mmCIF file of C-alpha atoms and ligand atoms in Angstrom:
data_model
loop_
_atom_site.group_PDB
_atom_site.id
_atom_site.type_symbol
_atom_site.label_atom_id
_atom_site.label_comp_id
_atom_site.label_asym_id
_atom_site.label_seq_id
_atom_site.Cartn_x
_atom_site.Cartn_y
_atom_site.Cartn_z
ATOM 1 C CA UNK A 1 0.000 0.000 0.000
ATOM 2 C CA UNK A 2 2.923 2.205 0.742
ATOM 3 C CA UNK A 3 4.103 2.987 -2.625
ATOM 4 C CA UNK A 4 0.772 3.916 -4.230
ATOM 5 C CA UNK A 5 -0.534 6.334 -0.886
ATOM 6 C CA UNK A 6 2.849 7.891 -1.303
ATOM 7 C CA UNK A 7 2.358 8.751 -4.857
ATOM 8 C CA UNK A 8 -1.439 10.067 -4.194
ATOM 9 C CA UNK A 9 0.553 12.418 -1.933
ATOM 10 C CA UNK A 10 2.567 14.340 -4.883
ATOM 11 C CA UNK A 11 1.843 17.205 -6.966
ATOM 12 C CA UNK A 12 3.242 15.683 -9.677
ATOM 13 C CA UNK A 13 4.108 12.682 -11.319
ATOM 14 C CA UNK A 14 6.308 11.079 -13.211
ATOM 15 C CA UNK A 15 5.690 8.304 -16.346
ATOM 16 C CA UNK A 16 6.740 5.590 -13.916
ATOM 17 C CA UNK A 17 4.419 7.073 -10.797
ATOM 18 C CA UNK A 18 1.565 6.882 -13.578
ATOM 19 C CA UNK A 19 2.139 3.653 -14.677
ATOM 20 C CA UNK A 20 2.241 2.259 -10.630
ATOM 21 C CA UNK A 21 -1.456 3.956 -10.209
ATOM 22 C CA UNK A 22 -2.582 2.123 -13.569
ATOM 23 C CA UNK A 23 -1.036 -1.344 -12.345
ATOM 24 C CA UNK A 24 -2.570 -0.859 -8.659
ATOM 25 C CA UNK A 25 -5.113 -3.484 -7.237
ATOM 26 C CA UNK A 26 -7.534 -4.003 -4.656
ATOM 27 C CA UNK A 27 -7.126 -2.066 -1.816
ATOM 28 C CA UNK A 28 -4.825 -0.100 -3.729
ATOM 29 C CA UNK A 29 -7.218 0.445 -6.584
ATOM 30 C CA UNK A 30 -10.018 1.475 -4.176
ATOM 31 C CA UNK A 31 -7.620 4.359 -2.596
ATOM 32 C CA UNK A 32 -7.077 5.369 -5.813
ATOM 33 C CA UNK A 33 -10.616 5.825 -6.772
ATOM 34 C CA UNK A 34 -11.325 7.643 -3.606
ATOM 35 C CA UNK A 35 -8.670 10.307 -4.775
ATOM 36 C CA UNK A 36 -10.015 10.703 -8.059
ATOM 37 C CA UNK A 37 -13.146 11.620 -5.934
ATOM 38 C CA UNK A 38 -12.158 13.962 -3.286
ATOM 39 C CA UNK A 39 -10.187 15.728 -6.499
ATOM 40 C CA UNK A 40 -12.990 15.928 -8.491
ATOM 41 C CA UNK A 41 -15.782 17.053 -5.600
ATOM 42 C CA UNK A 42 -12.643 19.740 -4.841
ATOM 43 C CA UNK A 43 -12.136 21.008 -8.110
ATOM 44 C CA UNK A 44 -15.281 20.707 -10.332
ATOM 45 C CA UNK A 45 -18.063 19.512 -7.475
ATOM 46 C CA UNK A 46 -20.377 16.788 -7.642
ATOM 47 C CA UNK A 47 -22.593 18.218 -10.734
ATOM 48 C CA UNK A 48 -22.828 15.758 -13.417
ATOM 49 C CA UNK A 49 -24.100 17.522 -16.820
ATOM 50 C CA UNK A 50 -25.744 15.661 -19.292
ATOM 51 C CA UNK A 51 -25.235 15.918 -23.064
ATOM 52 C CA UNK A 52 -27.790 14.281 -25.128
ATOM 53 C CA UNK A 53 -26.683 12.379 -28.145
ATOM 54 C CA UNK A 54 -27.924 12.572 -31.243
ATOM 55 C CA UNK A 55 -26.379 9.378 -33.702
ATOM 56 C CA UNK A 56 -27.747 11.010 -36.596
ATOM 57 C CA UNK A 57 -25.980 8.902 -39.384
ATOM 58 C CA UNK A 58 -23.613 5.897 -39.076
ATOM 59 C CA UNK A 59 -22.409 6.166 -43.289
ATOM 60 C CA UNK A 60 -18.857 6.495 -42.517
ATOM 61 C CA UNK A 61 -16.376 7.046 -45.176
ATOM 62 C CA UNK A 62 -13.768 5.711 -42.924
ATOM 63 C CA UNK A 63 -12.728 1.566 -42.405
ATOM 64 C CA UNK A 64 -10.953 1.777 -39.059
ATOM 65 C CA UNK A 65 -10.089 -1.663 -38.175
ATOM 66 C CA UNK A 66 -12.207 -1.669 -34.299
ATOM 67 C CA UNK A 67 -15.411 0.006 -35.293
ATOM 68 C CA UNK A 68 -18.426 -1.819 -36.325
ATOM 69 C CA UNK A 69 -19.570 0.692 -38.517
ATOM 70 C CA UNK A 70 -16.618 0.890 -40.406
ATOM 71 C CA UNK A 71 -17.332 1.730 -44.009
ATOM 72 C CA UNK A 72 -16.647 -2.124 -45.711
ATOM 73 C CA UNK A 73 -19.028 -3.788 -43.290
ATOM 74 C CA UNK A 74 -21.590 -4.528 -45.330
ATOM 75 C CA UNK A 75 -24.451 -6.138 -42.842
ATOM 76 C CA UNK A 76 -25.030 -2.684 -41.205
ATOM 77 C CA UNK A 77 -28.068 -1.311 -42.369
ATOM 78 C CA UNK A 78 -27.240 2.419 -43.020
ATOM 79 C CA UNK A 79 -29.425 5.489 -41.676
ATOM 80 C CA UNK A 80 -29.092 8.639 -41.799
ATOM 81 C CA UNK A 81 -32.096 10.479 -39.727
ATOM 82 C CA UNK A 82 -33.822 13.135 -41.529
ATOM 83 C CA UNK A 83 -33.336 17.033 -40.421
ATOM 84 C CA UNK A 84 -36.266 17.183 -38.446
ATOM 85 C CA UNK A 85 -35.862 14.124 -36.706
ATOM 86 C CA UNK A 86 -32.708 15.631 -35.289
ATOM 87 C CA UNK A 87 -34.741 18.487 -34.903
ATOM 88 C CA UNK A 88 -36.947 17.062 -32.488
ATOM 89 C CA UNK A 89 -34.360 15.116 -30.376
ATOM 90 C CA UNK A 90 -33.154 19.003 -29.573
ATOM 91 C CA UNK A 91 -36.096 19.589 -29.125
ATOM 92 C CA UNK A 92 -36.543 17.020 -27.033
ATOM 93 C CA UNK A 93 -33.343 17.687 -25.053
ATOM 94 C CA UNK A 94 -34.009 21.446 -24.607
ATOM 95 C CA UNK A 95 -37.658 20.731 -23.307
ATOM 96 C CA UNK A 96 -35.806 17.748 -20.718
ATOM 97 C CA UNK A 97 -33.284 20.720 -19.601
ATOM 98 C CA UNK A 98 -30.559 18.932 -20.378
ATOM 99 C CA UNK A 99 -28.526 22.172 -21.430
ATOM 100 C CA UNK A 100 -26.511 20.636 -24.282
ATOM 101 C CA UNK A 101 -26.441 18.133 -27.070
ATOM 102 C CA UNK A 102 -23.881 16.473 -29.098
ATOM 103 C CA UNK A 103 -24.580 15.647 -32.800
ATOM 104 C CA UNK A 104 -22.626 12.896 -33.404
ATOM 105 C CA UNK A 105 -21.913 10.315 -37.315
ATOM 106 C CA UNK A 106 -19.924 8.614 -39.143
ATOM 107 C CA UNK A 107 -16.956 10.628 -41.363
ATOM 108 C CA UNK A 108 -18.627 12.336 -44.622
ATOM 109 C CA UNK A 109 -16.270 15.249 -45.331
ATOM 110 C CA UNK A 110 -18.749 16.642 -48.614
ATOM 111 C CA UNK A 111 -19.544 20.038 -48.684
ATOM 112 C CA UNK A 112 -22.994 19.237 -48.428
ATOM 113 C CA UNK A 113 -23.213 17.688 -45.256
ATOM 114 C CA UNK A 114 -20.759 20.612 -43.930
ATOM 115 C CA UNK A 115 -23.536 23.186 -45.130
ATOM 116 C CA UNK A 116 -26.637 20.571 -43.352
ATOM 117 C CA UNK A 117 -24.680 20.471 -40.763
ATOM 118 C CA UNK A 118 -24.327 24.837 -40.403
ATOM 119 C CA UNK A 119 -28.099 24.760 -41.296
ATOM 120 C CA UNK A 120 -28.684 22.394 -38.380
ATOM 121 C CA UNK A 121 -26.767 24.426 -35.863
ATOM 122 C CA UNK A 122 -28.292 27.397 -37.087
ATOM 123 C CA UNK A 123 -31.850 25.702 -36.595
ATOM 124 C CA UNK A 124 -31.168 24.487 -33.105
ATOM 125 C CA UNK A 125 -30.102 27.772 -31.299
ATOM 126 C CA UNK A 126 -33.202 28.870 -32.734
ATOM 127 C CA UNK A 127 -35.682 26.866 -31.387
ATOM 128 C CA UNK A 128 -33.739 26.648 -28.229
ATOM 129 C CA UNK A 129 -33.472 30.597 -27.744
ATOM 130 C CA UNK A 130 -29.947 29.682 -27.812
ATOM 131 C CA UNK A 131 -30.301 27.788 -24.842
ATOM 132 C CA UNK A 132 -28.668 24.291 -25.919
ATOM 133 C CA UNK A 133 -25.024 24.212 -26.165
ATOM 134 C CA UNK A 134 -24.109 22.080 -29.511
ATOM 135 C CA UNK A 135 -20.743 19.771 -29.484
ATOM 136 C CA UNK A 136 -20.053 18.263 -32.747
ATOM 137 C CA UNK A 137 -18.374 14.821 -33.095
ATOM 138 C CA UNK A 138 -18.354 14.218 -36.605
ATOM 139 C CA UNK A 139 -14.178 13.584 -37.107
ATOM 140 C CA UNK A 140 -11.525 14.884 -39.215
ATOM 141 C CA UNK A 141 -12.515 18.215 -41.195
ATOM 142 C CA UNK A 142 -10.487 21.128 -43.128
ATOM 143 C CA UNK A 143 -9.851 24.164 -41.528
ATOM 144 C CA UNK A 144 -12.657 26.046 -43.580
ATOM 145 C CA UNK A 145 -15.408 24.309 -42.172
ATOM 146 C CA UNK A 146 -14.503 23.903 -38.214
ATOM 147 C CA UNK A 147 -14.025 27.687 -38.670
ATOM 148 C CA UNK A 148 -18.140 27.784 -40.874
ATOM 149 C CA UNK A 149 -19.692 25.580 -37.878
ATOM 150 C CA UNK A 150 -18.123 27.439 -34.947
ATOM 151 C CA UNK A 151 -19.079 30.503 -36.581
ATOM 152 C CA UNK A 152 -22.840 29.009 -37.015
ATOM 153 C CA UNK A 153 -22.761 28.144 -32.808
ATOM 154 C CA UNK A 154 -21.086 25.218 -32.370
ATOM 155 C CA UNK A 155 -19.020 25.765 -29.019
ATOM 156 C CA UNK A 156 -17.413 21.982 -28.172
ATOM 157 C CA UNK A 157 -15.807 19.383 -30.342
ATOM 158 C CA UNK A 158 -15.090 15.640 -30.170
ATOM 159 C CA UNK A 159 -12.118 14.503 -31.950
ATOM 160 C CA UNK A 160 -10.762 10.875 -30.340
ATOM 161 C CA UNK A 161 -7.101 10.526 -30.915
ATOM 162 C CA UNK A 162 -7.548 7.102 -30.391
ATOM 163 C CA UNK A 163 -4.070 6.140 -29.100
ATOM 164 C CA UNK A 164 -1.496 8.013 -29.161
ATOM 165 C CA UNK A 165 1.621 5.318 -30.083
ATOM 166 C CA UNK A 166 2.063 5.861 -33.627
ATOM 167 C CA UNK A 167 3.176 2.961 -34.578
ATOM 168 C CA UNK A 168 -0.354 0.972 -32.737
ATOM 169 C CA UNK A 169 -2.302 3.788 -34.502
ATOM 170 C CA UNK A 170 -0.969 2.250 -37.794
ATOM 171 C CA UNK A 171 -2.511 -0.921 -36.476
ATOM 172 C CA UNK A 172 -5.477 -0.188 -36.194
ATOM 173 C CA UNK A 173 -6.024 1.529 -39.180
ATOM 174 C CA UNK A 174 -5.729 1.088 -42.453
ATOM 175 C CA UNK A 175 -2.631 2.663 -44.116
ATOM 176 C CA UNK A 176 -3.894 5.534 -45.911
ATOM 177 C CA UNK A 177 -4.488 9.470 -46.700
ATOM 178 C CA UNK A 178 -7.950 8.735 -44.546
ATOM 179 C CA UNK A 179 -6.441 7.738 -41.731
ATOM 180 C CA UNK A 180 -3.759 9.199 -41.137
ATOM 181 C CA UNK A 181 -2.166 10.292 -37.827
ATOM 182 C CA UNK A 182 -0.826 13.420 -38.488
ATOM 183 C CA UNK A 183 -4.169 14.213 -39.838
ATOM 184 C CA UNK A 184 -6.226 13.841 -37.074
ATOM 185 C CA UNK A 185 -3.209 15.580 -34.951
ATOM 186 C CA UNK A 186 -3.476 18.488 -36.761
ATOM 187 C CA UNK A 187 -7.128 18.786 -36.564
ATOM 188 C CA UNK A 188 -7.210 19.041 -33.013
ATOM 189 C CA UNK A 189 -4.880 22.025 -33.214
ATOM 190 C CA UNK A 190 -7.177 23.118 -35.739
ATOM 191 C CA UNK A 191 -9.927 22.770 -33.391
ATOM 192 C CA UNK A 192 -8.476 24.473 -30.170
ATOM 193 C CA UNK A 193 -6.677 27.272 -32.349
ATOM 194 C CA UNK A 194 -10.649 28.356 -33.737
ATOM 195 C CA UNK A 195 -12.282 28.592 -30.528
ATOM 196 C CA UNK A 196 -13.790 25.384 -29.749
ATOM 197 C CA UNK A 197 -13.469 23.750 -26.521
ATOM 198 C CA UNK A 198 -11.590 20.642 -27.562
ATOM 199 C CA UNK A 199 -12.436 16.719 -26.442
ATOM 200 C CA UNK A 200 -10.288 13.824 -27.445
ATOM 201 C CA UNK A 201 -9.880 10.354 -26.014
ATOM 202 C CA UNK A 202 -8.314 6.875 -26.227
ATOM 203 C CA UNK A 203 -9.805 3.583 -26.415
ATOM 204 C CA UNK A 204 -8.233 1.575 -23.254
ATOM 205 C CA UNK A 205 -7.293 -2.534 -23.359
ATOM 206 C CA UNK A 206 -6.495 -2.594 -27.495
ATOM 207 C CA UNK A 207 -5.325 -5.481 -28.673
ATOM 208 C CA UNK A 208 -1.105 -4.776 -28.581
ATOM 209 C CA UNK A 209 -1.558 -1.477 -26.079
ATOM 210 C CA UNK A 210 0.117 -1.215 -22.539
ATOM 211 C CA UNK A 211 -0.149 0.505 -19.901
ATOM 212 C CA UNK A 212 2.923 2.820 -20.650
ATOM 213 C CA UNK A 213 1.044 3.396 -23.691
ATOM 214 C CA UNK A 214 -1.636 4.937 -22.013
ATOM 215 C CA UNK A 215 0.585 6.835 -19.933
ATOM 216 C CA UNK A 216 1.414 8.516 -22.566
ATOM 217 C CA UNK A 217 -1.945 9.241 -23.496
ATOM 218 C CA UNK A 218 -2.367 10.544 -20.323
ATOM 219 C CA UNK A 219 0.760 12.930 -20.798
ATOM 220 C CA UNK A 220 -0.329 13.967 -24.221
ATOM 221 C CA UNK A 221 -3.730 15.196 -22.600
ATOM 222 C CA UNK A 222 -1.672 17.283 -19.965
ATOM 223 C CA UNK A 223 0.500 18.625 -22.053
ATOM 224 C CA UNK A 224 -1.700 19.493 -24.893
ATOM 225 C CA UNK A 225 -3.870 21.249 -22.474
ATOM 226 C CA UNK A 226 -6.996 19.766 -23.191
ATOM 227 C CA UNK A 227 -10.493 20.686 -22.040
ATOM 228 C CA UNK A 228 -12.526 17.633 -22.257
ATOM 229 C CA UNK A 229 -11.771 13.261 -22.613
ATOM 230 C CA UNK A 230 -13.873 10.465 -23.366
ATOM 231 C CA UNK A 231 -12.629 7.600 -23.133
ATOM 232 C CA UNK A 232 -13.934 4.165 -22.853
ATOM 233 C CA UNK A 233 -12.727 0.124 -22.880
ATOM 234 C CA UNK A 234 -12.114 -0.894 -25.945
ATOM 235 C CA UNK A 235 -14.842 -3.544 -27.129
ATOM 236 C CA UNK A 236 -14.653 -6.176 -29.716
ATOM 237 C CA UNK A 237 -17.330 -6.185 -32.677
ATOM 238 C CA UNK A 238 -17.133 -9.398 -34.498
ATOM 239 C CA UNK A 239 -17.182 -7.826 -37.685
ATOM 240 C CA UNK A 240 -14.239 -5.804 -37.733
ATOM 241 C CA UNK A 241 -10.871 -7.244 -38.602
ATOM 242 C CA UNK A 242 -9.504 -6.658 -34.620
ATOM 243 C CA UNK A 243 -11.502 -9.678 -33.873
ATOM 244 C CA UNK A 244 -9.142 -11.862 -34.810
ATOM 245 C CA UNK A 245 -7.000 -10.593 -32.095
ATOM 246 C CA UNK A 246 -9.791 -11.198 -29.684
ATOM 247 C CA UNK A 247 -7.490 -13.844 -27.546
ATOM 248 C CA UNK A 248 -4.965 -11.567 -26.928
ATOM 249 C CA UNK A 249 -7.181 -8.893 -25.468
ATOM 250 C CA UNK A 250 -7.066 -8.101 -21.056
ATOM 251 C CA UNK A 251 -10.142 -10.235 -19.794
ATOM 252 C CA UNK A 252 -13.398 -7.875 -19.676
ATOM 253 C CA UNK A 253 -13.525 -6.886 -15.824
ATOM 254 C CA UNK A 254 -9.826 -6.077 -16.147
ATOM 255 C CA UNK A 255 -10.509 -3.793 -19.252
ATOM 256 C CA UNK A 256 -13.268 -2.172 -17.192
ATOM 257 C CA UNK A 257 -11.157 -1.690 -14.474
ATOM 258 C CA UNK A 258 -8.588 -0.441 -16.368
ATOM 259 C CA UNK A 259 -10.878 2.650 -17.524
ATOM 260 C CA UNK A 260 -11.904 3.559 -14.215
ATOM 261 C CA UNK A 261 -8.189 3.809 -12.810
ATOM 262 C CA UNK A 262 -7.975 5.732 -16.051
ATOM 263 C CA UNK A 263 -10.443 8.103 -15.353
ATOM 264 C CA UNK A 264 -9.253 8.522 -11.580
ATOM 265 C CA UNK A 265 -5.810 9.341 -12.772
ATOM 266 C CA UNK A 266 -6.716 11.995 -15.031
ATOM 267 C CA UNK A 267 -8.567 13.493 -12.843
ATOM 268 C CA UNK A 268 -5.648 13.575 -10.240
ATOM 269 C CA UNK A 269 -3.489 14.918 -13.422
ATOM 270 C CA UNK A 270 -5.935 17.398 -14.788
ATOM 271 C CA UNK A 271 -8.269 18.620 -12.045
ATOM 272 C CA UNK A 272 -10.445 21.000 -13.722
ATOM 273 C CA UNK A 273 -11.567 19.286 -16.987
ATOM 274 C CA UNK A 274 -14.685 17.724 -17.950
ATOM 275 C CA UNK A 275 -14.083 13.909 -17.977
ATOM 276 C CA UNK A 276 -17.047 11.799 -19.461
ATOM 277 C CA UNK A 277 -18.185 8.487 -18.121
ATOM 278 C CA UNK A 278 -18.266 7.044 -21.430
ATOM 279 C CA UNK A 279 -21.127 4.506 -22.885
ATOM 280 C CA UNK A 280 -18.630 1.800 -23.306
ATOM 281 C CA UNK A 281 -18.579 1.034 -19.534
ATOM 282 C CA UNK A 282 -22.407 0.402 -19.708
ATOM 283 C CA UNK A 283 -21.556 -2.364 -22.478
ATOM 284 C CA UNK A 284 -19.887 -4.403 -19.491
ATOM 285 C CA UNK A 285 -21.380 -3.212 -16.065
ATOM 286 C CA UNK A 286 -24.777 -2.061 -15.932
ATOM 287 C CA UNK A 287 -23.173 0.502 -13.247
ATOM 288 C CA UNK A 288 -20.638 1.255 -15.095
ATOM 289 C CA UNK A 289 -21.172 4.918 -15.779
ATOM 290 C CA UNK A 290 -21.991 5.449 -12.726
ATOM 291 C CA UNK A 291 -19.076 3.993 -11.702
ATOM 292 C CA UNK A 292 -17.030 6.082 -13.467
ATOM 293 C CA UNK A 293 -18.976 9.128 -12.284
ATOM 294 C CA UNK A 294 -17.808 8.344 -8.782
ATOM 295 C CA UNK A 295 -13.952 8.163 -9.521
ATOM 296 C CA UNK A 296 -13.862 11.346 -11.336
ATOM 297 C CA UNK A 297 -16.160 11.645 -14.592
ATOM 298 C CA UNK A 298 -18.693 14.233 -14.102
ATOM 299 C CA UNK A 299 -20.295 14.239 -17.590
ATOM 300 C CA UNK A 300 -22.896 11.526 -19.114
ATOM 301 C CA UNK A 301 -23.963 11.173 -22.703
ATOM 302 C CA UNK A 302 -27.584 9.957 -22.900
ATOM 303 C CA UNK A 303 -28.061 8.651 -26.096
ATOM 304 C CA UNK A 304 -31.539 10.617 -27.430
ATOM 305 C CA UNK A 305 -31.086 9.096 -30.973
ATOM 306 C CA UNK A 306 -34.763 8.145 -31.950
ATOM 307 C CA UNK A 307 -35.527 4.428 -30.220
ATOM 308 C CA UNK A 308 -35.495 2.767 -33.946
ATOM 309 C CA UNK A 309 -32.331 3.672 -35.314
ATOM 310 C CA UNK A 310 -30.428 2.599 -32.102
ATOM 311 C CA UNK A 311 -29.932 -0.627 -33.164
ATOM 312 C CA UNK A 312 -27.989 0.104 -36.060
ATOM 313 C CA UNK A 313 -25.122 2.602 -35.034
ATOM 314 C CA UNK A 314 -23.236 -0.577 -33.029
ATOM 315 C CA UNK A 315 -19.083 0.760 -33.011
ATOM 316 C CA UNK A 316 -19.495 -2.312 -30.628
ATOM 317 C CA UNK A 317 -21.665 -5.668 -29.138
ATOM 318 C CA UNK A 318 -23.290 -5.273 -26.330
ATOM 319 C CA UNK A 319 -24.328 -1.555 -26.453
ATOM 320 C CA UNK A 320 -26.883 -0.701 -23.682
ATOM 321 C CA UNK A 321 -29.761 1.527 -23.983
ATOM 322 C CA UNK A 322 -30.387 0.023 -27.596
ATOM 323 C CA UNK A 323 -34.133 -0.877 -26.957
ATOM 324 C CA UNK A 324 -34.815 2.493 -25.036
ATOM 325 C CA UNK A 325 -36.671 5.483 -26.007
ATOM 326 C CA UNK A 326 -35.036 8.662 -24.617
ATOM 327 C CA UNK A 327 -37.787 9.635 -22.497
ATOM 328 C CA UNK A 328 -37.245 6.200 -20.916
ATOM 329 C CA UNK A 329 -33.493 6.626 -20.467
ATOM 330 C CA UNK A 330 -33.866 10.153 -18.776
ATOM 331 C CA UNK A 331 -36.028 8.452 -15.792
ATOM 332 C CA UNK A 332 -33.605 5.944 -15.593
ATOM 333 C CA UNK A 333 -30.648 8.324 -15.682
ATOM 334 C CA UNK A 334 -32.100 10.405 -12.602
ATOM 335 C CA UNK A 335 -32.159 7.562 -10.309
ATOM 336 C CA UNK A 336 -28.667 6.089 -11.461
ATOM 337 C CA UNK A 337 -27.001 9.679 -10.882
ATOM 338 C CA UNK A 338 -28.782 9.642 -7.260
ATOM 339 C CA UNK A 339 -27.081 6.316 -6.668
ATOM 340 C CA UNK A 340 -23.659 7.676 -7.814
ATOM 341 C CA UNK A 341 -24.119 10.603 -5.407
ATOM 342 C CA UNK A 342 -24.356 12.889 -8.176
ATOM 343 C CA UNK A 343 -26.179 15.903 -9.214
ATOM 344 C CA UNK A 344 -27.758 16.579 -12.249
ATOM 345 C CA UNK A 345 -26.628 20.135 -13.615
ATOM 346 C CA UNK A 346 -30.111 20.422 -15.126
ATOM 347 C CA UNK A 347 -30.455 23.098 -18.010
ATOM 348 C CA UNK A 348 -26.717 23.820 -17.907
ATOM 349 C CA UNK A 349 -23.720 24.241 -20.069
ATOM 350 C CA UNK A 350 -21.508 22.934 -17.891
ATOM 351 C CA UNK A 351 -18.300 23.998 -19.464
ATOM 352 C CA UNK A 352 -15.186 22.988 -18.892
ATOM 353 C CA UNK A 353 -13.685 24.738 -16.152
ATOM 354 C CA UNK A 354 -10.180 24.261 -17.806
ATOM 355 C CA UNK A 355 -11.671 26.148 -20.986
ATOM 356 C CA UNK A 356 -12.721 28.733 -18.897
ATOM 357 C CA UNK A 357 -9.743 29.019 -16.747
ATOM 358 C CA UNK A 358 -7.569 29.403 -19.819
ATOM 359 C CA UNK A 359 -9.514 31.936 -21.600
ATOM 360 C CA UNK A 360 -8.922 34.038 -18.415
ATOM 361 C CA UNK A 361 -5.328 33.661 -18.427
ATOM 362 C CA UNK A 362 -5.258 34.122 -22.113
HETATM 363 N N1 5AD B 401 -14.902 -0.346 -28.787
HETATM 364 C C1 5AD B 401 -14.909 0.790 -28.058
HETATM 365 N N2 5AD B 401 -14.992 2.013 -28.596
HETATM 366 C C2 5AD B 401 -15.085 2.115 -29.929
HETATM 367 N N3 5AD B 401 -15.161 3.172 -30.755
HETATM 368 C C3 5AD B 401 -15.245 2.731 -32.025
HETATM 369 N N4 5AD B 401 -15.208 1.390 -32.055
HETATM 370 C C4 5AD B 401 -15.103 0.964 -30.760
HETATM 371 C C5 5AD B 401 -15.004 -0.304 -30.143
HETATM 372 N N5 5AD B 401 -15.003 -1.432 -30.856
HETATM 373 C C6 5AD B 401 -15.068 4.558 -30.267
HETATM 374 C C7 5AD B 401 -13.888 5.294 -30.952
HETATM 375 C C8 5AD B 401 -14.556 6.460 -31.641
HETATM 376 C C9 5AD B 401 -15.821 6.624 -30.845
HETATM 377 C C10 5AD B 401 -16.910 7.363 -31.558
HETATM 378 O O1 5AD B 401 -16.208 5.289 -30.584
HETATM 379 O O2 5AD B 401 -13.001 5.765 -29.924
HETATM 380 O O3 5AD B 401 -13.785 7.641 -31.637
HETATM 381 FE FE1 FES B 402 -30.594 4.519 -21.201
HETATM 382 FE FE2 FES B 402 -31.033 3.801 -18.753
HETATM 383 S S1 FES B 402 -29.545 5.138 -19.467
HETATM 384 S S2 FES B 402 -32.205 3.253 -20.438
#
């Protein structure tokens, strides 16, 4: 026990102090996860803000080796969920109070769907009276159009980095202009340099990642300065070519784990930013965001994505929530945040304090 309650102690931390708090166990593991929660109540409270998600389309022009809706898997039945359909789920969202919403889909990088998606921004403040707060997740953009949909109210942006070892990146990907490191590097300058309050994240437990890797996730986080993560266990789809590396994945519970010490370290590295408890921990504890609430996330995702269409944007097996409607989720959500001691920043931004912080100093 020594080691690790010595380490909780610093102020700062070295790659091999990081890598001891990912390794830790038991009681170890449980200490840790009570820091991540003293630092969180400290430095951001125990408000938990809810984004609702809107899946609006899962055409991807992208193949990445993980993700079940990668663009050469041919048994997913494509959607793409008409404007007011997405219309109503904001709708739906500002009427629930949940203060934001993040319109998430697959890659499409044609200068129609960047003018949609202005139109749909536009739209939204509107019948919000501005109220909603709009993140976009839809992935790797030029310049020109970050700049058009921040301009049109966009205020947040998504942008997974995946991993940050090159050379597993490679792995995971196909070896191409379309997915290309760099690329996706350079967009989250892009990103940060416009305005936007930025988001990236890792998947944790890859097939061929360890835990130094993620360190250095970690350290890329800190020292890119940024606002908001997501990041979940990574979760085989059987029709992806990463299945066949199935056997050589960390068994489930230790993936899960895994996340949570995540999350608790980050939040003991980077005390004022909003960490999300991300959907993939539902896929293998029914607690699991809740879990990861209580170690240091402080922002949930409820997917509002029209009940029918849920089935069908599966990055992964096992997604929860996939029969739900969203007014059935949102009862469901109150009680679980209850249970994680939470409370529910209803009709708030919630921005990230780190943004906010920054702009000051800037
Ligand atoms: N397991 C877990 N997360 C996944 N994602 C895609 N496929 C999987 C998977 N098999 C995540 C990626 C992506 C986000 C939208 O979903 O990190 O950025
Ligand atoms: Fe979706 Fe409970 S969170 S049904």
């Amino acid at each position: 026990m020594g080691a690790i309650s010595t380490i909780l102690e610093q102020s700062s931390f070295s790659h091999s102090d990081l890598e001891q708090l990912l390794m830790c166990e038991g009681n170890e593991m449980r200490l840790l996860f009570s820091k991540g929660s003293t630092v969180k109540e400290k430095f951001v409270g125990n408000k938990v803000y809810f984004r609702g998600l809107v899946e609006f389309s899962n055409v991807c022009d992208k193949d990445c080796y993980y993700c079940g809706i990668r663009r050469s898997n041919l048994s997913v039945r494509r959607y793409n969920l008409t404007d007011s359909e997405i219309l109503d789920a904001a709708l739906f969202a500002d009427e629930n109070r949940f203060g934001s919403v993040v319109l998430q889909a697959g890659e499409n990088s044609s200068p129609a769907f960047a003018d949609r998606i202005t139109n749909l921004i536009t739209r939204i403040k509107q019948l919000s009276d501005g109220r909603l707060g709009i993140t976009l997740s839809v992935g790797e953009q030029s310049d020109m159009v970050y700049r058009q949909w921040f301009e049109a109210g966009a205020h947040r942006y998504l942008l997974r980095i995946e991993t940050t070892n090159q050379s597993l990146y490679r792995k995971l990907h196909p070896d191409d202009q379309l997915h290309d490191f760099n690329r996706r590097m350079d967009c989250l300058h892009s990103l940060r340099a416009i305005g936007y309050q930025t988001g990236t994240g890792v998947m944790i437990g890859l097939p061929f990642q360890t835990n130094g890797d993620l360190v250095n996730d970690l350290l890329f986080f800190q020292e890119f300065g940024i606002d908001m993560v997501g990041m979940g266990p990574y979760i085989e789809h059987s029709e992806t070519p990463l299945h066949k590396f199935r056997h050589e994945l960390l068994p489930i519970q230790e993936r899960f784990d895994l996340s949570l010490k995540m999350i608790a370290v980050l939040r003991i590295l980077m005390n004022d930013i909003n960490i999300a408890a991300a959907t993939a921990l539902q896929a293998i504890d029914p607690l699991g965001r809740e879990k990861g609430i209580k170690v240091g996330a402080n922002i949930i995702m409820p997917n509002i994505t029209p009940g029918f269409y849920r089935n069908d944007y599966s990055l992964y097996e096992n997604k929860p929530c996939v029969d739900e409607e969203p007014a059935q989720c949102k009862g469901c959500l109150d009680a679980r945040i209850a249970l994680a001691d939470g409370e529910i920043g209803y009709g708030e931004w919630g921005d990230s304090i780190h943004f906010i912080n920054n702009k000051r100093k800037g």
